Amino acid sequence: LIDAILVGNLVGSDGLAVTSIATPVFLFYALLGMTLGVGANVKIGRALGSDHVEEANRIFHEVLLTGVLVGALCLAVVLPLRERMLDLLGAEDALRPLARQYLTVVFGSAPVFVLSPFLANTVRTDSDPKLAAASSAVVVVFNLSLDILFMQGFKWGIVGASSALCIAETLGLVVLLFHFARRSASRRLRLRLRLPGWADLKAFVGNGFGVGSAFIFQGVVMFTFNTLLLASDRANGVTYVAIFGVIYTMSTIPAAIFDGAGNAISTVASIFTGERDSESILVTMRLGLKIVLAGGALVGAVFVVFTPQLMRF
């Protein structure tokens, strides 16, 4: 959202189109990170709820190494194939130089984008939701501040936007890692690495794919629409992609309410499952539904009433 607003205003429609065609890359990272994060934390939460702390740590150590390896694999595969990835995403003609600048930084930061959602889920499961929220706040504040500094102050253009985003995500990850460094009576997970077994890997993917698969759908939609819009009109295709990017960016706001509530519920419900507390699971579900319905109605009303202002913004 921050990148779309500032790039659209400071770089223009070409820059906004680049952020739009780059979105499937971020969705791919989110697919990996959320699948591992939700899938593993279902098992971690159950183990902690049952007071099986060592079992929870074993699972955490296995999925942490899995996340590190997956992030490293993305870096090793995608960065050398950068030009082919640009072809695949439809970055041609005038968009090519801008897309190369923006995505080179993003490709090089793959491990951060994979590990961040996974560790955010784990920190929440380990009784520290305030730190997970603080991590998100750090990402937003530094992304916004560095975007203005790099693009407006240093005149770095769109590479300033991707640099600001990746630096902010890295700082957010550092905040999450602080959870494992400080002493806390409520902290029960330790930072270690352990080679996962095949059965555990299948369980991580099986438990988390229901959440992660949403990013596949979003990525396919973005990729398909971007490709069709660029091909439909050589003169105006970039503008069409920029407009579609605005629409998609606005859609992420109500989606974030749903995803945030869903991730919070999955963490809490898994712990209650370990405690065999069915009543608390139902109470949590009812509260979550109320939040989602109220938040969705509020955002919908704001969108309808302030449509012209939001588009200009």
Short mmCIF file of C-alpha atoms in Angstrom, two decimals, residues 7-256:
data_model
loop_
_atom_site.label_atom_id
_atom_site.label_comp_id
_atom_site.label_asym_id
_atom_site.label_seq_id
_atom_site.Cartn_x
_atom_site.Cartn_y
_atom_site.Cartn_z
CA VAL A 7 5.50 5.42 -6.24
CA GLY A 8 2.27 6.50 -7.91
CA ASN A 9 2.71 10.07 -6.70
CA LEU A 10 6.51 10.42 -7.01
CA VAL A 11 7.40 8.21 -10.00
CA GLY A 12 4.14 8.17 -11.96
CA SER A 13 2.06 5.59 -13.80
CA ASP A 14 5.08 3.68 -15.15
CA GLY A 15 6.36 3.17 -11.61
CA LEU A 16 2.91 2.21 -10.38
CA ALA A 17 2.65 -0.34 -13.20
CA VAL A 18 6.00 -1.83 -12.13
CA THR A 19 4.78 -2.30 -8.54
CA SER A 20 1.71 -4.02 -10.00
CA ILE A 21 3.65 -6.49 -12.15
CA ALA A 22 5.97 -7.15 -9.18
CA THR A 23 3.05 -8.09 -6.92
CA PRO A 24 3.02 -11.80 -7.94
CA VAL A 25 6.61 -12.04 -6.64
CA PHE A 26 5.56 -10.80 -3.19
CA LEU A 27 2.56 -13.13 -3.27
CA PHE A 28 4.88 -16.07 -4.02
CA TYR A 29 7.03 -15.17 -1.02
CA ALA A 30 3.88 -14.86 1.11
CA LEU A 31 2.69 -18.27 -0.12
CA LEU A 32 5.88 -19.90 1.13
CA GLY A 33 6.13 -17.97 4.40
CA MET A 34 2.47 -18.27 5.40
CA THR A 35 2.21 -21.94 4.44
CA LEU A 36 5.20 -22.78 6.63
CA GLY A 37 4.20 -20.35 9.39
CA VAL A 38 0.57 -21.36 9.77
CA GLY A 39 1.27 -25.04 9.10
CA ALA A 40 4.00 -25.32 11.72
CA ASN A 41 2.33 -23.12 14.32
CA VAL A 42 -0.79 -25.26 14.33
CA LYS A 43 1.46 -28.06 15.62
CA ILE A 44 3.51 -25.75 17.87
CA GLY A 45 0.36 -24.27 19.42
CA ARG A 46 -1.11 -27.70 20.14
CA ALA A 47 2.14 -28.84 21.75
CA LEU A 48 2.36 -25.70 23.92
CA GLY A 49 -1.32 -26.01 24.86
CA SER A 50 -0.64 -29.57 26.00
CA ASP A 51 2.46 -28.34 27.89
CA HIS A 52 4.78 -30.38 25.63
CA VAL A 53 7.40 -27.64 25.42
CA GLU A 54 10.23 -29.79 24.06
CA GLU A 55 7.99 -31.12 21.30
CA ALA A 56 7.03 -27.55 20.40
CA ASN A 57 10.72 -26.60 20.24
CA ARG A 58 11.53 -29.59 18.04
CA ILE A 59 8.86 -28.54 15.55
CA PHE A 60 9.99 -24.91 15.65
CA HIS A 61 13.64 -25.81 15.06
CA GLU A 62 12.69 -27.99 12.09
CA VAL A 63 10.47 -25.42 10.40
CA LEU A 64 13.00 -22.64 11.06
CA LEU A 65 15.68 -24.53 9.14
CA THR A 66 13.11 -25.29 6.43
CA GLY A 67 12.31 -21.58 6.12
CA VAL A 68 15.99 -20.64 5.94
CA LEU A 69 16.61 -23.22 3.21
CA VAL A 70 13.52 -22.21 1.23
CA GLY A 71 14.53 -18.55 1.38
CA ALA A 72 18.09 -19.37 0.32
CA LEU A 73 16.78 -21.50 -2.56
CA CYS A 74 14.59 -18.61 -3.78
CA LEU A 75 17.64 -16.34 -3.69
CA ALA A 76 19.85 -18.85 -5.49
CA VAL A 77 17.32 -19.61 -8.24
CA VAL A 78 15.49 -16.34 -8.89
CA LEU A 79 18.33 -13.80 -8.81
CA PRO A 80 20.42 -15.46 -11.58
CA LEU A 81 17.25 -15.82 -13.67
CA ARG A 82 16.28 -12.18 -13.20
CA GLU A 83 15.96 -11.35 -16.91
CA ARG A 84 13.78 -14.37 -17.63
CA MET A 85 11.60 -13.47 -14.65
CA LEU A 86 11.17 -9.98 -16.08
CA ASP A 87 10.10 -11.54 -19.39
CA LEU A 88 7.62 -13.77 -17.59
CA LEU A 89 6.12 -10.87 -15.64
CA GLY A 90 5.67 -8.83 -18.81
CA ALA A 91 8.25 -6.12 -18.12
CA GLU A 92 8.96 -4.95 -21.66
CA ASP A 93 9.82 -1.70 -23.47
CA ALA A 94 9.79 1.35 -21.18
CA LEU A 95 8.93 -0.72 -18.11
CA ARG A 96 12.02 -2.93 -18.42
CA PRO A 97 14.63 -0.63 -16.82
CA LEU A 98 12.29 0.36 -13.97
CA ALA A 99 11.25 -3.24 -13.33
CA ARG A 100 14.88 -4.38 -13.35
CA GLN A 101 15.79 -1.79 -10.72
CA TYR A 102 12.80 -2.52 -8.51
CA LEU A 103 12.84 -6.31 -8.68
CA THR A 104 16.60 -6.86 -8.41
CA VAL A 105 16.48 -5.58 -4.82
CA VAL A 106 13.31 -7.59 -4.12
CA PHE A 107 14.79 -10.81 -5.56
CA GLY A 108 17.91 -10.32 -3.42
CA SER A 109 15.78 -10.03 -0.27
CA ALA A 110 13.86 -13.30 -0.77
CA PRO A 111 14.92 -14.92 2.55
CA VAL A 112 13.61 -11.94 4.53
CA PHE A 113 10.20 -12.02 2.84
CA VAL A 114 9.87 -15.78 3.40
CA LEU A 115 10.98 -15.76 7.05
CA SER A 116 9.07 -12.66 8.23
CA PRO A 117 5.47 -14.04 8.10
CA PHE A 118 6.63 -17.37 9.49
CA LEU A 119 8.40 -15.81 12.49
CA ALA A 120 5.51 -13.38 13.09
CA ASN A 121 3.18 -16.37 13.48
CA THR A 122 5.64 -18.11 15.79
CA VAL A 123 6.14 -15.07 18.03
CA ARG A 124 2.37 -14.72 18.42
CA THR A 125 2.06 -18.41 19.27
CA ASP A 126 4.82 -18.03 21.89
CA SER A 127 2.71 -15.51 23.85
CA ASP A 128 4.15 -12.30 22.41
CA PRO A 129 1.52 -10.78 20.07
CA LYS A 130 2.54 -7.24 21.07
CA LEU A 131 6.05 -7.76 19.70
CA ALA A 132 4.62 -9.17 16.46
CA ALA A 133 2.46 -6.04 16.16
CA ALA A 134 5.50 -3.87 16.95
CA SER A 135 7.39 -5.60 14.15
CA SER A 136 4.63 -4.70 11.68
CA ALA A 137 4.66 -1.11 12.93
CA VAL A 138 8.43 -0.90 12.42
CA VAL A 139 8.04 -2.11 8.84
CA VAL A 140 5.34 0.49 8.09
CA VAL A 141 7.12 3.43 9.73
CA PHE A 142 10.54 2.73 8.21
CA ASN A 143 9.10 1.89 4.80
CA LEU A 144 7.22 5.19 4.73
CA SER A 145 10.15 7.24 6.07
CA LEU A 146 12.79 5.66 3.83
CA ASP A 147 10.52 5.87 0.79
CA ILE A 148 10.28 9.64 1.24
CA LEU A 149 14.00 9.95 2.00
CA PHE A 150 15.21 7.78 -0.90
CA MET A 151 12.74 8.90 -3.57
CA GLN A 152 12.12 12.52 -2.61
CA GLY A 153 15.36 13.37 -0.83
CA PHE A 154 18.03 11.32 -2.65
CA LYS A 155 16.09 11.18 -5.98
CA TRP A 156 16.72 7.43 -6.33
CA GLY A 157 13.41 6.84 -8.08
CA ILE A 158 11.85 3.41 -8.01
CA VAL A 159 14.99 1.64 -6.75
CA GLY A 160 14.57 3.81 -3.65
CA ALA A 161 11.10 2.35 -3.16
CA SER A 162 12.28 -1.27 -3.32
CA SER A 163 15.32 -0.50 -1.13
CA ALA A 164 13.12 1.17 1.48
CA LEU A 165 10.71 -1.77 1.49
CA CYS A 166 13.42 -4.41 1.83
CA ILE A 167 15.30 -2.51 4.55
CA ALA A 168 12.06 -2.04 6.47
CA GLU A 169 11.19 -5.75 6.17
CA THR A 170 14.67 -6.66 7.42
CA LEU A 171 14.30 -4.37 10.44
CA GLY A 172 10.90 -5.94 11.17
CA LEU A 173 12.54 -9.37 11.09
CA VAL A 174 15.21 -8.17 13.54
CA VAL A 175 12.45 -7.05 15.92
CA LEU A 176 10.89 -10.52 15.74
CA LEU A 177 14.25 -12.17 16.46
CA PHE A 178 14.54 -10.00 19.58
CA HIS A 179 11.80 -12.20 21.09
CA PHE A 180 14.24 -15.09 21.28
CA ALA A 181 17.10 -13.01 22.68
CA ARG A 182 15.37 -11.41 25.67
CA ARG A 183 14.57 -13.10 28.95
CA SER A 184 10.88 -13.61 29.52
CA ALA A 185 8.93 -15.94 31.78
CA SER A 186 6.32 -16.49 29.06
CA ARG A 187 8.82 -17.35 26.29
CA ARG A 188 9.08 -21.10 25.78
CA LEU A 189 10.61 -21.42 22.30
CA ARG A 190 14.36 -21.29 21.72
CA LEU A 191 16.18 -20.30 18.53
CA ARG A 192 17.80 -23.43 17.10
CA LEU A 193 18.04 -25.27 13.76
CA ARG A 194 17.15 -28.91 13.21
CA LEU A 195 16.83 -31.02 10.08
CA PRO A 196 13.12 -31.78 9.52
CA GLY A 197 11.69 -35.22 8.86
CA TRP A 198 9.60 -35.93 5.76
CA ALA A 199 6.44 -36.52 7.81
CA ASP A 200 6.81 -33.14 9.53
CA LEU A 201 7.36 -31.36 6.20
CA LYS A 202 4.15 -32.87 4.85
CA ALA A 203 2.31 -31.79 8.00
CA PHE A 204 3.62 -28.20 7.70
CA VAL A 205 2.43 -27.94 4.10
CA GLY A 206 -0.82 -29.80 4.73
CA ASN A 207 -1.80 -27.65 7.71
CA GLY A 208 -0.78 -24.34 6.15
CA PHE A 209 -1.68 -24.71 2.48
CA GLY A 210 -5.31 -23.75 3.09
CA VAL A 211 -4.08 -20.28 4.06
CA GLY A 212 -1.19 -20.12 1.59
CA SER A 213 -3.31 -21.16 -1.37
CA ALA A 214 -5.10 -17.79 -1.27
CA PHE A 215 -1.86 -16.20 -2.45
CA ILE A 216 -1.74 -18.57 -5.43
CA PHE A 217 -5.17 -17.33 -6.52
CA GLN A 218 -4.18 -13.68 -6.05
CA GLY A 219 -0.90 -14.20 -7.90
CA VAL A 220 -2.59 -15.89 -10.86
CA VAL A 221 -5.20 -13.13 -11.07
CA MET A 222 -2.58 -10.37 -10.94
CA PHE A 223 -0.31 -12.07 -13.47
CA THR A 224 -3.18 -12.81 -15.88
CA PHE A 225 -4.70 -9.33 -15.74
CA ASN A 226 -1.32 -7.60 -16.06
CA THR A 227 -0.41 -9.71 -19.09
CA LEU A 228 -3.75 -9.17 -20.82
CA LEU A 229 -3.80 -5.43 -20.11
CA LEU A 230 -0.27 -4.91 -21.41
CA ALA A 231 -1.06 -6.89 -24.56
CA SER A 232 -4.46 -5.29 -25.19
CA ASP A 233 -3.22 -1.83 -26.12
CA ARG A 234 0.44 -0.97 -26.79
CA ALA A 235 -0.24 2.74 -26.26
CA ASN A 236 -2.29 2.55 -23.07
CA GLY A 237 -1.42 -0.88 -21.61
CA VAL A 238 0.92 0.55 -18.97
CA THR A 239 -1.76 2.98 -17.82
CA TYR A 240 -4.31 0.17 -17.61
CA VAL A 241 -1.92 -1.90 -15.47
CA ALA A 242 -1.33 1.11 -13.21
CA ILE A 243 -5.09 1.56 -12.77
CA PHE A 244 -5.56 -2.12 -12.03
CA GLY A 245 -2.72 -1.82 -9.50
CA VAL A 246 -4.66 0.91 -7.70
CA ILE A 247 -7.76 -1.31 -7.56
CA TYR A 248 -5.75 -4.27 -6.25
CA THR A 249 -3.95 -2.11 -3.68
CA MET A 250 -7.26 -0.89 -2.26
CA SER A 251 -8.55 -4.47 -2.10
CA THR A 252 -5.66 -5.42 0.20
CA ILE A 253 -7.14 -3.29 3.02
CA PRO A 254 -10.31 -5.37 3.64
CA ALA A 255 -8.30 -8.51 2.84
CA ALA A 256 -5.86 -7.59 5.61
#
